[in-house]
Amino acid sequence: MAKDARRRITLAGRTFPRPAHTRVLTVANQKGGVGKTTTTVNLAAALAQAGATVLVIDLDPQGNASTALGIDHHAEIPSVYDALVDGTPLADVVQACPDVEGLSCVPATIDLAGAEIELVSLVARETRLAKAISAYLASPEGAGVDYVLIDCPPSLGLLTINAFVAAREVFIPIQCEYYALEGLSQLLKNIELIRNHLNPDLHVSSILLTMYDGRTRLAAQVADEVREHFPEQTFKAVVPRSVRISEAPSHGQTVMTYDPNSSGALSYLEAASEMADRGAAHGSASTEENA
Ligand code: ADP
Ligand code: MG
């Protein structure tokens, strides 16, 4: 409790440094249920609360990121599907998040489940999201966006490939549990393939340990192992397993608005702060191009 109070005082009301150019990050991990969506929406909300302009692109047909951000995404709503398959501008499908200023979302509807197959026969099928994002960032509506976070489905199909081609940075949430590292080498191999063939700038910039249970030795072991392999990329902040984090989406909220003083919200705020500082410190911001 005392520790949480200190963390709050350190971070409260802080405005994070803004990147010189838009940072586009894909939140990916081929495993399902590891915290991709939770990390996407809470980091996005934390960055926006600290003064950044943030766009979340929901690229998972389940639409969980849209739900958590309080965004309407029933079947008839214009969505990322229209952008990918019909070339509708993102500006026509983006919605403002009702609870957080500076945060908007391109929703996913159930239509997106078919896109994986529909994309196969389309021209430039791997670069459609990249084109949509660069057009948006160059438009009056998208000017001034600091971060684009893309929430991926748990597979390496054409949707995820589109996300990897559109982004410069990969953000990997890792669940501190059994088999956490299993599948990671496959993910890294796939990123390497994309880098060699489709997007030479793609790199893993950020790794966040999530669902950390401080009572188990296993969680500490997984965390140590990840830090050993990825000392540069792994964030100091660790997201604990927290009931408040898992409750928030059923209220159409992120934990950042649902319970901003909870330790889960504080962890995401710390992670967002590290992300912003790294972007500024590493100068990755200054070399960033809008893909
Ligand atoms: P993914 O997008 O990788 O499939 P989710 O972000 O949807 O994973 O998380 C999977 C489940 O775990 C969800 O029910 C979510 O609410 C829950 N969850 C995620 N992070 C935490 C956490 N830190 N503490 C408790 N539950 C969490
Ligand atoms: Mg998800």
Coordinates of C-alpha atoms and ligand atoms in Angstrom, one line a residue:
M1 CA 0.0 0.0 0.0
A2 CA 2.7 2.4 1.0
K3 CA 4.6 1.3 -2.0
D4 CA 1.6 2.0 -4.3
A5 CA 1.2 5.4 -2.8
R6 CA 4.8 6.2 -3.6
R7 CA 4.4 5.0 -7.2
R8 CA 1.3 7.2 -7.5
I9 CA 3.1 10.3 -6.3
T10 CA 6.0 9.6 -8.7
L11 CA 3.7 9.3 -11.7
A12 CA 0.6 11.3 -11.0
G13 CA -0.1 14.1 -13.4
R14 CA 3.2 13.5 -15.3
T15 CA 3.2 14.4 -18.9
F16 CA 5.3 12.0 -20.9
P17 CA 7.7 13.1 -23.6
R18 CA 6.0 12.9 -27.0
P19 CA 7.8 11.1 -29.9
A20 CA 9.1 13.3 -32.6
H21 CA 7.3 11.2 -35.2
T22 CA 4.4 8.7 -34.9
R23 CA 5.4 5.4 -33.4
V24 CA 3.5 2.4 -34.9
L25 CA 3.6 -0.7 -32.6
T26 CA 2.2 -4.1 -33.2
V27 CA 1.3 -5.9 -30.0
A28 CA 1.9 -9.6 -30.8
N29 CA 2.3 -13.0 -29.4
Q30 CA 1.0 -16.1 -31.2
K31 CA -0.3 -17.5 -27.9
G32 CA -3.8 -16.5 -27.0
G33 CA -4.8 -15.3 -23.6
V34 CA -1.3 -13.8 -22.7
G35 CA -2.5 -10.2 -22.3
K36 CA -2.2 -8.7 -25.8
T37 CA -5.5 -7.0 -25.8
T38 CA -5.3 -6.0 -22.1
T39 CA -1.8 -4.5 -22.7
T40 CA -2.9 -2.7 -25.9
V41 CA -5.9 -0.9 -24.4
N42 CA -4.3 -0.1 -21.0
L43 CA -1.0 1.2 -22.4
A44 CA -3.0 3.2 -25.0
A45 CA -5.2 4.7 -22.2
A46 CA -2.2 5.4 -20.0
L47 CA -0.3 7.2 -22.8
A48 CA -3.4 9.2 -23.7
Q49 CA -4.0 10.2 -20.1
A50 CA -0.4 11.4 -19.9
G51 CA -1.0 13.8 -22.9
A52 CA -0.3 11.7 -26.0
T53 CA -2.7 11.2 -28.9
V54 CA -3.2 7.5 -29.4
L55 CA -4.9 5.3 -32.0
V56 CA -5.7 1.7 -31.3
I57 CA -6.4 -0.5 -34.3
D58 CA -8.4 -3.6 -33.3
L59 CA -7.2 -6.4 -35.6
D60 CA -8.8 -9.3 -33.8
P61 CA -12.2 -10.5 -35.1
Q62 CA -13.2 -11.0 -31.5
G63 CA -13.2 -7.2 -31.0
N64 CA -12.1 -7.4 -27.4
A65 CA -10.0 -4.2 -27.7
S66 CA -13.1 -2.3 -29.1
T67 CA -15.2 -3.6 -26.2
A68 CA -12.6 -2.6 -23.5
L69 CA -12.5 0.9 -25.0
G70 CA -16.2 1.3 -24.9
I71 CA -16.5 1.4 -28.7
D72 CA -19.6 0.2 -30.5
H73 CA -18.7 -2.7 -32.8
H74 CA -21.8 -4.5 -33.7
A75 CA -22.0 -6.1 -37.2
E76 CA -23.1 -3.0 -39.2
I77 CA -20.5 -0.6 -37.7
P78 CA -17.9 0.5 -40.3
S79 CA -14.7 -1.1 -39.1
V80 CA -11.1 -2.2 -39.9
Y81 CA -12.6 -4.7 -42.2
D82 CA -13.9 -2.0 -44.5
A83 CA -10.4 -0.4 -44.5
L84 CA -8.6 -3.6 -45.3
V85 CA -10.9 -5.2 -47.8
D86 CA -12.7 -2.2 -49.4
G87 CA -10.0 0.5 -49.0
T88 CA -12.3 2.7 -46.9
P89 CA -10.1 5.5 -45.3
L90 CA -9.4 4.9 -41.6
A91 CA -10.7 8.4 -40.9
D92 CA -14.2 7.1 -41.9
V93 CA -14.1 4.2 -39.5
V94 CA -12.3 5.6 -36.4
Q95 CA -14.2 6.3 -33.3
A96 CA -13.3 8.4 -30.2
C97 CA -13.0 6.5 -26.9
P98 CA -15.7 8.0 -24.7
D99 CA -13.8 7.8 -21.5
V100 CA -10.3 9.0 -22.4
E101 CA -9.4 12.2 -24.2
G102 CA -6.9 11.8 -27.0
L103 CA -7.7 8.1 -27.5
S104 CA -9.5 6.7 -30.5
C105 CA -10.0 3.3 -31.9
V106 CA -10.6 1.6 -35.2
P107 CA -13.0 -1.2 -34.2
A108 CA -13.1 -4.8 -35.3
T109 CA -16.5 -6.4 -36.0
I110 CA -17.3 -10.1 -36.6
D111 CA -16.8 -9.4 -40.4
L112 CA -13.1 -9.4 -39.8
A113 CA -13.2 -13.2 -39.3
G114 CA -13.8 -13.5 -43.1
A115 CA -11.1 -11.0 -44.0
E116 CA -8.3 -13.6 -43.4
I117 CA -9.6 -15.5 -46.4
E118 CA -10.9 -12.5 -48.5
L119 CA -7.5 -10.9 -48.3
V120 CA -5.9 -13.8 -50.1
S121 CA -7.2 -12.9 -53.5
L122 CA -6.7 -9.1 -53.2
V123 CA -3.8 -7.2 -54.6
A124 CA -1.0 -6.1 -52.2
R125 CA -2.7 -8.2 -49.6
E126 CA 0.2 -7.8 -47.1
T127 CA 0.5 -4.0 -47.2
R128 CA -3.2 -2.9 -47.0
L129 CA -3.1 -1.9 -43.4
A130 CA 0.3 -0.1 -43.8
K131 CA -1.2 1.9 -46.7
A132 CA -4.3 2.7 -44.7
I133 CA -2.3 3.9 -41.7
S134 CA 0.2 6.0 -43.7
A135 CA -2.7 7.7 -45.5
Y136 CA -4.4 8.4 -42.2
L137 CA -1.3 9.8 -40.6
A138 CA -0.9 12.1 -43.6
S139 CA -4.5 13.3 -43.5
P140 CA -5.7 16.2 -41.4
E141 CA -7.6 13.8 -39.1
G142 CA -4.6 11.7 -38.4
A143 CA -2.0 14.5 -38.1
G144 CA -0.6 14.7 -34.6
V145 CA -1.1 11.0 -33.6
D146 CA 1.8 10.0 -31.4
Y147 CA 1.2 6.3 -31.1
V148 CA -0.6 3.7 -33.2
L149 CA -1.1 0.4 -31.3
I150 CA -2.3 -2.6 -33.3
D151 CA -3.9 -5.4 -31.3
C152 CA -3.3 -8.7 -33.1
P153 CA -5.2 -12.0 -33.2
P154 CA -3.3 -15.0 -31.8
S155 CA -2.1 -16.5 -35.1
L156 CA 0.2 -15.6 -37.9
G157 CA -2.3 -15.2 -40.7
L158 CA -2.7 -12.3 -43.2
L159 CA -4.1 -10.0 -40.5
T160 CA -1.0 -10.3 -38.3
I161 CA 1.2 -10.1 -41.3
N162 CA -0.5 -6.8 -42.2
A163 CA 0.2 -5.6 -38.7
F164 CA 3.9 -6.5 -38.9
V165 CA 4.2 -4.7 -42.3
A166 CA 2.4 -1.6 -40.9
A167 CA 4.5 -1.3 -37.8
R168 CA 8.1 -0.5 -37.0
E169 CA 8.1 -1.9 -33.5
V170 CA 6.9 -5.1 -32.1
F171 CA 5.6 -5.1 -28.5
I172 CA 5.4 -8.6 -26.9
P173 CA 3.5 -9.2 -23.7
I174 CA 4.7 -12.3 -22.0
Q175 CA 2.6 -14.1 -19.4
C176 CA 4.7 -15.2 -16.4
E177 CA 3.5 -18.8 -16.5
Y178 CA 4.5 -22.3 -17.8
Y179 CA 5.5 -22.4 -21.4
A180 CA 5.8 -18.6 -21.6
L181 CA 8.9 -18.9 -23.7
E182 CA 7.5 -21.7 -25.9
G183 CA 6.3 -20.2 -29.1
L184 CA 8.4 -17.1 -28.6
S185 CA 11.2 -18.5 -30.8
Q186 CA 8.6 -19.1 -33.5
L187 CA 7.4 -15.6 -33.2
L188 CA 10.9 -14.2 -33.5
K189 CA 11.5 -16.4 -36.6
N190 CA 8.3 -15.0 -38.1
I191 CA 9.4 -11.4 -37.4
E192 CA 12.8 -12.2 -39.0
L193 CA 10.9 -13.5 -42.1
I194 CA 8.8 -10.3 -42.3
R195 CA 12.0 -8.2 -41.9
N196 CA 13.8 -10.0 -44.7
H197 CA 10.9 -9.9 -47.2
L198 CA 8.4 -7.2 -46.4
N199 CA 9.5 -4.7 -43.7
P200 CA 13.3 -4.2 -43.1
D201 CA 12.6 -1.8 -40.2
L202 CA 10.6 -4.2 -38.0
H203 CA 12.2 -5.0 -34.7
V204 CA 11.2 -6.1 -31.2
S205 CA 11.4 -2.9 -29.2
S206 CA 9.4 -3.8 -26.1
I207 CA 8.7 -6.8 -23.9
L208 CA 6.3 -6.6 -21.0
L209 CA 5.9 -9.3 -18.3
T210 CA 2.2 -9.7 -17.4
M211 CA 0.0 -11.6 -15.1
Y212 CA 2.9 -11.8 -12.6
D213 CA 2.0 -13.7 -9.4
G214 CA 4.6 -12.7 -6.8
R215 CA 3.7 -15.7 -4.6
T216 CA 5.0 -18.2 -7.1
R217 CA 8.7 -19.0 -7.8
L218 CA 7.7 -19.9 -11.3
A219 CA 6.7 -16.3 -12.1
A220 CA 10.0 -15.0 -10.8
Q221 CA 11.9 -17.7 -12.8
V222 CA 10.1 -16.8 -16.0
A223 CA 10.7 -13.1 -15.4
D224 CA 14.5 -13.8 -14.8
E225 CA 14.7 -15.9 -17.9
V226 CA 13.0 -13.3 -20.1
R227 CA 15.3 -10.5 -18.8
E228 CA 18.3 -12.6 -19.4
H229 CA 17.4 -13.2 -23.0
F230 CA 16.1 -9.7 -23.7
P231 CA 17.8 -7.3 -21.3
E232 CA 17.3 -4.3 -23.6
Q233 CA 13.7 -4.9 -24.5
T234 CA 12.2 -6.0 -21.2
F235 CA 10.4 -3.3 -19.3
K236 CA 11.2 -2.8 -15.6
A237 CA 7.5 -2.5 -14.9
V238 CA 5.8 -5.8 -14.4
V239 CA 2.0 -6.2 -14.5
P240 CA 0.6 -8.2 -11.6
R241 CA -2.2 -10.6 -11.9
S242 CA -5.1 -8.4 -10.8
V243 CA -8.8 -8.9 -10.6
R244 CA -9.4 -5.2 -11.3
I245 CA -7.6 -5.6 -14.7
S246 CA -9.8 -8.5 -15.7
E247 CA -13.0 -6.9 -14.5
A248 CA -12.6 -3.6 -16.4
P249 CA -13.6 -4.8 -19.9
S250 CA -17.0 -6.0 -18.8
H251 CA -17.7 -2.4 -17.9
G252 CA -16.5 -1.3 -21.3
Q253 CA -13.5 0.3 -19.7
T254 CA -9.8 0.0 -19.3
V255 CA -8.4 -0.4 -15.8
M256 CA -7.0 3.1 -16.2
T257 CA -10.5 4.6 -15.8
Y258 CA -12.2 1.7 -14.0
D259 CA -9.8 1.8 -11.0
P260 CA -6.9 4.2 -11.7
N261 CA -5.4 3.7 -8.2
S262 CA -5.2 -0.1 -8.4
S263 CA -1.8 -1.7 -8.6
G264 CA -2.7 -3.0 -12.1
A265 CA -3.4 0.5 -13.4
L266 CA -0.2 1.8 -11.8
S267 CA 1.8 -0.9 -13.5
Y268 CA 0.4 0.0 -16.9
L269 CA 1.1 3.7 -16.1
E270 CA 4.7 2.8 -15.3
A271 CA 5.0 0.7 -18.5
A272 CA 3.6 3.6 -20.5
S273 CA 6.1 6.0 -18.9
E274 CA 9.0 3.6 -19.8
M275 CA 7.7 3.3 -23.3
A276 CA 7.6 7.1 -23.8
D277 CA 11.0 7.6 -22.2
R278 CA 12.6 4.9 -24.4
G279 CA 11.1 6.4 -27.5
A280 CA 12.6 9.8 -26.5
A281 CA 16.0 8.5 -25.2
H282 CA 16.8 5.9 -27.9
G283 CA 16.2 8.5 -30.6
S284 CA 14.0 5.8 -32.3
A285 CA 11.5 8.6 -32.4
S286 CA 13.7 10.8 -34.5
T287 CA 14.4 8.1 -37.1
E288 CA 10.8 7.0 -37.2
E289 CA 9.0 7.3 -40.5
N290 CA 5.3 6.8 -40.9
A291 CA 5.8 3.4 -42.5
Ligands
ADP1 P1 -4.9 -12.0 -25.5 O1 -5.4 -10.7 -26.2 O2 -3.5 -12.2 -25.6 O3 -5.7 -13.1 -25.9 P2 -6.2 -10.9 -23.1 O4 -5.6 -9.5 -23.0 O5 -7.5 -10.9 -23.7 O6 -5.2 -11.8 -23.9 O7 -6.2 -11.6 -21.7 C1 -6.7 -12.9 -21.5 C2 -7.5 -12.9 -20.2 O8 -6.7 -12.6 -19.1 C3 -8.6 -11.9 -20.2 O9 -9.8 -12.4 -19.6 C4 -8.1 -10.8 -19.4 O10 -9.1 -10.0 -18.7 C5 -7.2 -11.5 -18.4 N1 -6.0 -10.7 -18.0 C6 -5.1 -10.1 -18.7 N2 -4.2 -9.5 -18.0 C7 -4.5 -9.8 -16.7 C8 -3.9 -9.4 -15.4 N3 -2.8 -8.7 -15.4 N4 -4.5 -9.9 -14.3 C9 -5.6 -10.6 -14.4 N5 -6.2 -11.0 -15.5 C10 -5.7 -10.5 -16.7
MG2 MG -6.8 -10.4 -27.7

